[in-house]
Each structure stands twice: as structure tokens, then as C-alpha cells.
Tab-separated table of C-alpha atoms in Angstrom:
chain	number	residue	atom	x	y	z
A	1	MET	CA	-31.992	6.407	-2.768
A	2	THR	CA	-31.122	9.315	-5.504
A	3	THR	CA	-28.686	8.627	-7.881
A	4	LYS	CA	-25.742	11.116	-8.230
A	5	GLN	CA	-26.468	13.152	-5.640
A	6	HIS	CA	-22.604	14.719	-5.141
A	7	ARG	CA	-19.306	14.701	-7.111
A	8	GLU	CA	-18.446	11.509	-8.465
A	9	ILE	CA	-17.123	8.550	-6.504
A	10	MET	CA	-15.300	5.793	-6.919
A	11	TYR	CA	-16.655	2.719	-4.514
A	12	GLY	CA	-14.944	-0.258	-4.483
A	13	ILE	CA	-15.670	-3.636	-2.816
A	14	ASN	CA	-14.125	-6.719	-2.064
A	15	GLY	CA	-14.924	-10.180	-1.570
A	16	PRO	CA	-14.957	-13.650	-2.535
A	17	LYS	CA	-16.168	-15.187	0.615
A	18	GLY	CA	-13.277	-17.258	2.291
A	19	GLY	CA	-11.803	-16.019	4.563
A	20	GLY	CA	-7.617	-15.996	5.179
A	21	LEU	CA	-7.591	-14.387	1.842
A	22	SER	CA	-5.859	-11.040	2.662
A	23	LYS	CA	-8.837	-8.692	1.828
A	24	THR	CA	-8.148	-6.703	4.234
A	25	GLY	CA	-4.625	-6.013	3.401
A	26	SER	CA	-5.536	-5.327	0.000
A	27	VAL	CA	-8.067	-2.534	1.056
A	28	LEU	CA	-4.901	-1.258	3.185
A	29	ASP	CA	-3.162	-1.129	0.202
A	30	VAL	CA	-5.308	-0.011	-2.501
A	31	ALA	CA	-6.219	3.365	0.693
A	32	SER	CA	-2.636	3.999	0.975
A	33	ILE	CA	-2.204	5.004	-3.106
A	34	ALA	CA	-4.392	6.146	-2.859
A	35	ILE	CA	-3.740	8.337	-0.124
A	36	LEU	CA	-0.527	8.773	-1.367
A	37	ALA	CA	-2.108	10.519	-4.827
A	38	GLY	CA	-4.032	13.269	-3.027
A	39	LEU	CA	-7.269	11.332	-3.047
A	40	LYS	CA	-9.134	11.799	0.386
A	41	VAL	CA	-10.201	7.997	1.312
A	42	GLY	CA	-13.221	6.809	3.174
A	43	LEU	CA	-13.425	3.238	4.319
A	44	ILE	CA	-16.096	1.065	4.999
A	45	ASP	CA	-16.013	-2.047	7.619
A	46	ALA	CA	-18.718	-4.890	6.830
A	47	ASP	CA	-16.720	-7.159	8.372
A	48	ARG	CA	-19.470	-8.488	10.451
A	49	SER	CA	-17.601	-10.760	13.115
A	50	THR	CA	-14.170	-8.971	13.586
A	51	GLY	CA	-14.547	-5.538	12.281
A	52	ALA	CA	-10.998	-6.081	11.035
A	53	ILE	CA	-10.529	-3.037	9.337
A	54	SER	CA	-11.529	-1.122	12.371
A	55	THR	CA	-9.426	-3.327	14.503
A	56	ALA	CA	-6.420	-2.598	12.224
A	57	LEU	CA	-6.680	1.060	12.162
A	58	GLU	CA	-7.450	2.047	15.853
A	59	ASN	CA	-4.240	4.263	15.859
A	60	SER	CA	-5.449	5.871	11.934
A	61	ASP	CA	-6.981	9.301	11.221
A	62	ALA	CA	-8.475	7.486	7.741
A	63	LEU	CA	-12.130	7.724	8.218
A	64	CYS	CA	-14.188	4.781	8.975
A	65	GLU	CA	-17.661	3.369	9.523
A	66	LYS	CA	-19.494	0.414	9.938
A	67	LEU	CA	-22.273	-0.946	8.178
A	68	THR	CA	-25.144	-1.935	9.968
A	69	GLU	CA	-28.510	-2.826	9.614
A	70	GLU	CA	-29.719	0.620	10.839
A	71	ASN	CA	-31.689	1.916	8.812
A	72	ASP	CA	-30.559	4.550	5.673
A	73	ILE	CA	-27.081	3.714	7.251
A	74	ALA	CA	-26.268	3.726	3.218
A	75	ALA	CA	-27.729	6.855	2.633
A	76	LYS	CA	-25.808	8.211	6.258
A	77	ILE	CA	-22.833	6.964	4.701
A	78	MET	CA	-22.664	8.600	1.271
A	79	SER	CA	-23.259	11.603	3.448
A	80	LYS	CA	-20.001	11.343	5.504
A	81	TYR	CA	-18.579	11.002	2.381
A	82	ALA	CA	-19.708	13.188	0.291
A	83	ASN	CA	-16.066	14.861	0.233
A	84	CYS	CA	-14.361	11.582	-0.652
A	85	ASP	CA	-13.364	10.893	-3.786
A	86	ILE	CA	-12.415	6.849	-3.295
A	87	ILE	CA	-14.901	4.774	-0.831
A	88	LEU	CA	-13.618	1.033	-0.596
A	89	GLN	CA	-15.449	-1.696	1.460
A	90	ASP	CA	-14.146	-4.144	3.170
A	91	ASN	CA	-16.352	-7.513	3.582
A	92	GLY	CA	-15.607	-10.390	6.361
A	93	ALA	CA	-15.720	-14.338	5.221
A	94	LEU	CA	-19.334	-14.763	3.705
A	95	GLY	CA	-20.207	-10.346	4.408
A	96	ILE	CA	-20.521	-10.141	0.387
A	97	SER	CA	-22.959	-12.601	-0.639
A	98	GLU	CA	-25.154	-12.269	2.857
A	99	PRO	CA	-28.521	-10.281	2.338
A	100	LYS	CA	-28.161	-8.112	5.451
A	101	ILE	CA	-24.493	-6.920	3.472
A	102	MET	CA	-25.976	-7.188	-0.543
A	103	GLY	CA	-28.588	-4.785	0.470
A	104	PRO	CA	-27.131	-1.372	1.643
A	105	THR	CA	-24.153	-2.075	-0.698
A	106	ALA	CA	-26.377	-2.580	-3.905
A	107	GLU	CA	-27.931	1.102	-2.209
A	108	ILE	CA	-24.821	2.949	-2.433
A	109	ILE	CA	-23.781	1.072	-6.185
A	110	GLU	CA	-26.660	2.662	-6.838
A	111	SER	CA	-26.099	6.299	-5.112
A	112	VAL	CA	-22.046	5.898	-7.210
A	113	GLY	CA	-23.424	4.989	-10.205
A	114	LEU	CA	-22.376	1.620	-11.982
A	115	ASP	CA	-19.214	2.570	-14.138
A	116	ASN	CA	-18.028	4.488	-10.788
A	117	VAL	CA	-18.021	0.890	-9.013
A	118	ARG	CA	-14.973	-1.304	-8.681
A	119	LEU	CA	-15.797	-5.048	-7.916
A	120	PHE	CA	-12.003	-6.394	-6.110
A	121	LEU	CA	-11.877	-10.556	-5.886
A	122	ASN	CA	-8.854	-12.032	-4.028
A	123	GLN	CA	-7.301	-14.773	-4.928
A	124	ILE	CA	-4.349	-16.404	-2.983
A	125	PRO	CA	-2.493	-19.756	-3.898
A	126	HIS	CA	-2.975	-22.744	-2.499
A	127	LYS	CA	-6.527	-22.625	-1.717
A	128	SER	CA	-8.844	-25.157	-2.469
A	129	GLY	CA	-12.265	-24.182	-3.601
A	130	MET	CA	-10.893	-20.960	-4.440
A	131	ILE	CA	-11.878	-20.663	-8.601
A	132	ASP	CA	-15.638	-22.087	-7.807
A	133	ASP	CA	-15.337	-19.274	-4.981
A	134	LEU	CA	-14.544	-16.439	-7.093
A	135	LYS	CA	-16.562	-17.770	-10.305
A	136	GLN	CA	-19.760	-17.520	-7.903
A	137	ILE	CA	-19.149	-14.047	-6.199
A	138	TYR	CA	-18.792	-12.658	-9.635
A	139	LEU	CA	-21.122	-13.964	-10.869
A	140	ILE	CA	-23.620	-12.824	-8.533
A	141	TYR	CA	-21.848	-9.204	-9.407
A	142	GLN	CA	-21.837	-9.585	-13.230
A	143	TRP	CA	-23.633	-6.765	-13.904
A	144	LEU	CA	-21.310	-4.853	-12.668
A	145	PRO	CA	-18.866	-3.555	-15.263
A	146	ASN	CA	-15.647	-2.980	-13.787
A	147	LYS	CA	-14.355	-6.505	-12.062
A	148	TYR	CA	-10.588	-7.184	-10.807
A	149	ILE	CA	-8.634	-10.060	-9.764
A	150	PHE	CA	-6.182	-8.840	-7.208
A	151	GLN	CA	-4.070	-12.104	-6.908
A	152	VAL	CA	-2.000	-11.894	-3.234
A	153	ASN	CA	1.344	-13.860	-3.148
A	154	ILE	CA	0.957	-15.078	0.475
A	155	ASP	CA	2.746	-17.734	0.562
A	156	GLY	CA	5.473	-15.629	-1.090
A	157	GLY	CA	6.285	-18.476	-3.688
A	158	GLY	CA	3.219	-20.350	-4.437
A	159	ALA	CA	1.400	-21.396	-8.071
A	160	PHE	CA	-1.678	-19.455	-8.690
A	161	ASP	CA	-4.785	-21.929	-9.934
A	162	PRO	CA	-5.798	-21.272	-13.102
A	163	LEU	CA	-8.269	-18.709	-14.275
A	164	LYS	CA	-11.763	-19.836	-15.875
A	165	GLU	CA	-14.436	-18.629	-17.738
A	166	PRO	CA	-16.020	-15.618	-17.093
A	167	LEU	CA	-12.961	-15.118	-14.978
A	168	LEU	CA	-10.549	-14.422	-17.580
A	169	HIS	CA	-11.867	-11.300	-18.762
A	170	ALA	CA	-11.354	-9.587	-15.035
A	171	PRO	CA	-7.743	-7.770	-15.294
A	172	ILE	CA	-5.379	-9.355	-13.186
A	173	ILE	CA	-3.602	-7.070	-9.780
A	174	GLU	CA	0.022	-8.892	-8.631
A	175	ILE	CA	0.412	-8.351	-5.316
A	176	PRO	CA	3.360	-9.251	-4.549
A	177	HIS	CA	4.576	-11.107	-0.802
A	178	LEU	CA	4.478	-9.163	2.395
A	179	THR	CA	7.050	-9.881	4.932
A	180	ALA	CA	6.767	-10.131	8.466
A	181	SER	CA	8.906	-7.189	9.320
A	182	GLN	CA	6.596	-5.482	7.000
A	183	ILE	CA	3.488	-6.099	8.436
A	184	ASN	CA	4.685	-5.344	11.605
A	185	VAL	CA	5.919	-2.544	10.658
A	186	TYR	CA	2.344	-0.928	10.788
A	187	SER	CA	-0.166	-3.533	11.778
A	188	SER	CA	1.768	-3.281	15.566
A	189	ARG	CA	0.681	0.108	15.009
A	190	LYS	CA	-2.637	0.344	13.838
A	191	VAL	CA	-2.485	2.380	10.697
A	192	LEU	CA	-2.092	3.232	7.145
A	193	PRO	CA	0.888	1.799	4.892
A	194	SER	CA	0.697	5.156	4.145
A	195	ASP	CA	0.413	7.172	7.547
A	196	LEU	CA	3.737	5.203	8.064
A	197	LEU	CA	5.315	6.263	4.649
A	198	LEU	CA	3.947	9.871	5.115
A	199	ASP	CA	5.969	10.054	8.795
A	200	PRO	CA	8.255	6.963	9.147
A	201	PRO	CA	9.690	5.641	12.346
A	202	PRO	CA	13.300	6.429	13.930
A	203	ASN	CA	15.538	2.859	12.295
A	204	GLN	CA	12.668	1.889	9.866
A	205	GLN	CA	14.173	3.532	6.918
A	206	LEU	CA	14.955	0.123	5.196
A	207	VAL	CA	11.323	-1.482	6.268
A	208	CYS	CA	9.629	1.423	4.669
A	209	LYS	CA	11.424	1.976	1.410
A	210	GLN	CA	10.537	-1.931	1.114
A	211	LEU	CA	6.987	-1.428	1.850
A	212	ALA	CA	6.643	1.719	-0.660
A	213	GLY	CA	8.951	-0.193	-3.301
A	214	ARG	CA	5.637	-2.869	-2.489
A	215	LEU	CA	3.045	-0.669	-3.298
A	216	LEU	CA	5.022	0.765	-6.291
A	217	GLN	CA	4.301	-2.789	-7.347
A	218	ILE	CA	0.652	-2.382	-7.539
A	219	ALA	CA	-0.332	0.564	-8.978
A	220	LEU	CA	2.032	-0.568	-11.678
A	221	SER	CA	0.572	-3.813	-11.963
A	222	ASN	CA	-1.605	-4.080	-15.220
A	223	GLU	CA	-2.141	0.309	-14.961
A	224	PHE	CA	-4.285	-0.408	-11.595
A	225	ALA	CA	-3.461	3.044	-10.027
A	226	LYS	CA	-4.491	4.921	-13.219
A	227	ARG	CA	-7.729	2.549	-13.621
A	228	ILE	CA	-8.501	3.483	-10.030
A	229	GLY	CA	-7.534	7.599	-10.640
A	230	ALA	CA	-4.633	7.147	-8.393
A	231	GLU	CA	-1.674	7.547	-10.550
A	232	ALA	CA	-0.123	10.454	-9.057
A	233	ALA	CA	1.131	7.889	-6.494
A	234	ILE	CA	3.579	6.074	-8.658
A	235	PRO	CA	6.203	9.416	-8.523
A	236	VAL	CA	5.209	9.886	-4.735
A	237	LEU	CA	6.263	5.810	-4.365
A	238	ARG	CA	9.283	6.199	-7.006
A	239	ARG	CA	10.661	8.427	-4.706
A	240	MET	CA	9.922	6.719	-1.826
A	241	SER	CA	11.413	3.874	-2.737
A	242	GLU	CA	14.722	4.726	-3.841
A	243	GLY	CA	16.917	2.346	-3.139
A	244	ALA	CA	14.406	-0.402	-2.485
A	245	PRO	CA	14.597	-3.983	-3.442
A	246	VAL	CA	12.020	-4.878	-6.711
A	247	LEU	CA	10.146	-8.151	-5.646
A	248	VAL	CA	9.092	-10.635	-8.313
A	249	MET	CA	6.157	-12.659	-8.201
A	250	PRO	CA	6.623	-16.099	-8.970
A	251	LYS	CA	5.079	-17.087	-11.439
A	252	ALA	CA	7.685	-20.024	-12.425
A	253	TYR	CA	6.985	-21.854	-9.676
A	254	VAL	CA	4.605	-24.684	-9.967
A	255	SER	CA	2.777	-26.428	-7.020
A	256	ASN	CA	2.198	-30.531	-7.662
A	257	ASP	CA	0.101	-33.075	-4.722
A	258	ASP	CA	3.454	-33.026	-2.595
A	259	ALA	CA	4.150	-29.603	-2.039
A	260	LEU	CA	0.465	-28.853	-1.431
A	261	SER	CA	0.403	-31.249	1.194
A	262	GLU	CA	2.631	-30.156	2.807
A	263	TYR	CA	2.018	-26.404	2.804
A	264	ILE	CA	-1.076	-26.977	3.969
A	265	SER	CA	-0.056	-29.485	7.012
A	266	LEU	CA	2.345	-26.306	7.661
A	267	GLN	CA	-0.363	-23.866	8.061
A	268	LYS	CA	-2.972	-26.093	10.262
A	269	HIS	CA	0.178	-26.437	12.496
A	270	TYR	CA	1.093	-23.248	13.038
A	271	ARG	CA	-2.755	-22.473	13.222
A	272	ASN	CA	-3.219	-25.407	16.448
A	273	ALA	CA	-0.177	-23.289	17.241
A	274	MET	CA	-1.800	-20.065	17.912
A	275	SER	CA	-4.554	-21.496	19.681
A	276	ALA	CA	-2.554	-24.506	21.833
A	277	GLU	CA	-3.147	-24.148	25.621
A	278	THR	CA	-0.506	-25.304	26.895
A	279	ASP	CA	3.308	-24.899	26.389
A	280	GLN	CA	4.572	-28.142	25.375
A	281	LEU	CA	1.504	-28.242	22.731
A	282	ARG	CA	2.850	-25.252	21.298
A	283	ILE	CA	5.765	-26.111	21.197
A	284	GLN	CA	5.342	-29.405	19.462
A	285	HIS	CA	3.047	-27.617	16.829
A	286	LEU	CA	5.276	-24.954	15.644
A	287	LYS	CA	8.261	-27.976	15.955
A	288	GLN	CA	5.648	-29.677	13.030
A	289	SER	CA	5.244	-26.555	11.271
A	290	GLN	CA	9.021	-25.961	10.684
A	291	ILE	CA	9.190	-29.708	9.555
A	292	HIS	CA	6.630	-29.099	7.176
A	293	GLU	CA	7.895	-25.686	6.061
A	294	GLY	CA	11.207	-27.535	5.489
A	295	LYS	CA	9.907	-30.351	3.024
A	296	TYR	CA	7.776	-27.801	1.356
A	297	ASN	CA	10.295	-26.034	-0.168
A	298	GLU	CA	12.479	-28.679	-0.982
A	299	LEU	CA	9.680	-29.235	-3.348
A	300	LYS	CA	9.238	-26.080	-4.923
A	301	THR	CA	10.424	-26.615	-8.861
A	302	LEU	CA	11.170	-23.752	-11.149
A	303	LEU	CA	9.863	-24.420	-14.059
């Protein structure tokens, strides 16, 4: 494939290989910030198991293409997105290190050029083996010059495991907790957060302000919007979020073994409740998850 057959395009790919790391959510965030900056965004769904991006955006006008094993798929994607400013690729669990994903991904990287590529690695609190997973993908793609650690506060108050070499050299982008109301207001409509902010539904003004405030914090974190060429989104998000409370990343929280155990237990019972075959079992698991959540909140302590 000939390098740079088109104008320069920023290309972002996500990782690491684990599931449940809010990788798709982060892609929606980055895409929304770029769109609110006036940039044209293309999305690549490389999740071979769930097709998360395609499923999440059934009612959005966002450009979305699936990464398949079709011959010349990378060239076809680049042709479709030749007029885009940013292309974002959402990988599923294990996807970024799978040969069937790495092959076409490498072709796209060759086309856009190394300096235009951004590797986004999601880190969440309380995830066993998180740092090892991050290091593995970081080393596989160590030849990329631009790598970022997205610290995604999915539980609203947990501590992140300390980063180690070589992860210490990557800029950290803080992604605040996404509340249930914020998730529901755009996910239930199957649109991008930016779709919602550009056309707010009736009686949802406050939650839209909160959502805009969250995107603003991501955009400002470690100058992220500037790093991806989307700095123009900042004044737009300031206006949209006027009056919204500022979220605070819980760096002061520390985890201990007991708190971690309670958090893992509450997640296990919640997952079991969602897959329970009878209402009786579902209720039992939900009650247990509430008990463990209460204990977890008690055990979280401030430094």
C-alpha cells in the first residue's frame, strides 16, 4: 500500500486486550470531542465478538465500517474515510493482539504514517492483571511514537494500580465516572454523546450539561483535545456545560485487600443477577450485590 495517498488523517486504535475496560465508551468520548470541534470522524468496528460500536450507534449518522478479513479491507476503509480528519478503531477483547486484527491495522498505520497514529490503552481500577496487560500491548506496539493511558474511573471511587516501566512514559488522560443517567440518555437512543449534545431531548437539559462537563474534563486532561487536533471543542463544551458540577477524579482514595474483595464480590453477584434464569435467583444475587456494595463503600478510606 502506498503511504499517504490522501491528506493526513489522525488514526486512533484502542486496547488493551481485556474485556470490560470501557474501550468502546472511550471511543465514543473521543469521537464526540472531535465532532464538537468540527472535525469529520470515521469509526472502525474491529470487535469481532460483539460489534460494540456498530451496535451502540444504530441511530447515529456517524460513519462506521467493520474491519473484516476481506481482501484489501484496509485500502477500502481508507478510501471511504479519505475525507475524514480522525479515524478511530474500536477493538474487542484480545482484538488488538490478534493476527487477523493486527494485519489490516498495520496496513492502515502504514497508510496514515506513524506520526499520525495514537494508541489508547484503557486502565480501570480493581482489575486483576491490568498492569501486565497494559505492558504487553504497549511493548507489542512500542514502535508507535504516540501512546496514551486512559484512566477510566468506571466504579466512581476506586484506586488505580501504580504504572510501571515502560508505561510511565505515556501521557495519562483522566476519564471521569460516567453515571447511569448519563449512559442511559445516549445509549438508549443508540447515538453518540455529541449527537445528543447537538440536539438535546426535552427535559434532559441537566444530564446533557453534566455529559458535556465530563467531555470537557477529558478534553482538558493533559491537553488531550490539543493532542488530537480537537482543541476547538473546548469553548463549545464550556458553553454546553455551563452550570454543571465539576467531577473530581478520586486520586485520594486508596484500595485495600478487603475493599477489593468486596468490590469483586459485588460485581460477581451483579453479573449473576443479569444472567439468572429465574426471578428468585435474580433477586437473591441483587440483594447480595447490594450488601457487598455497602461494605465496599464503608471500606473506601481517604488518605
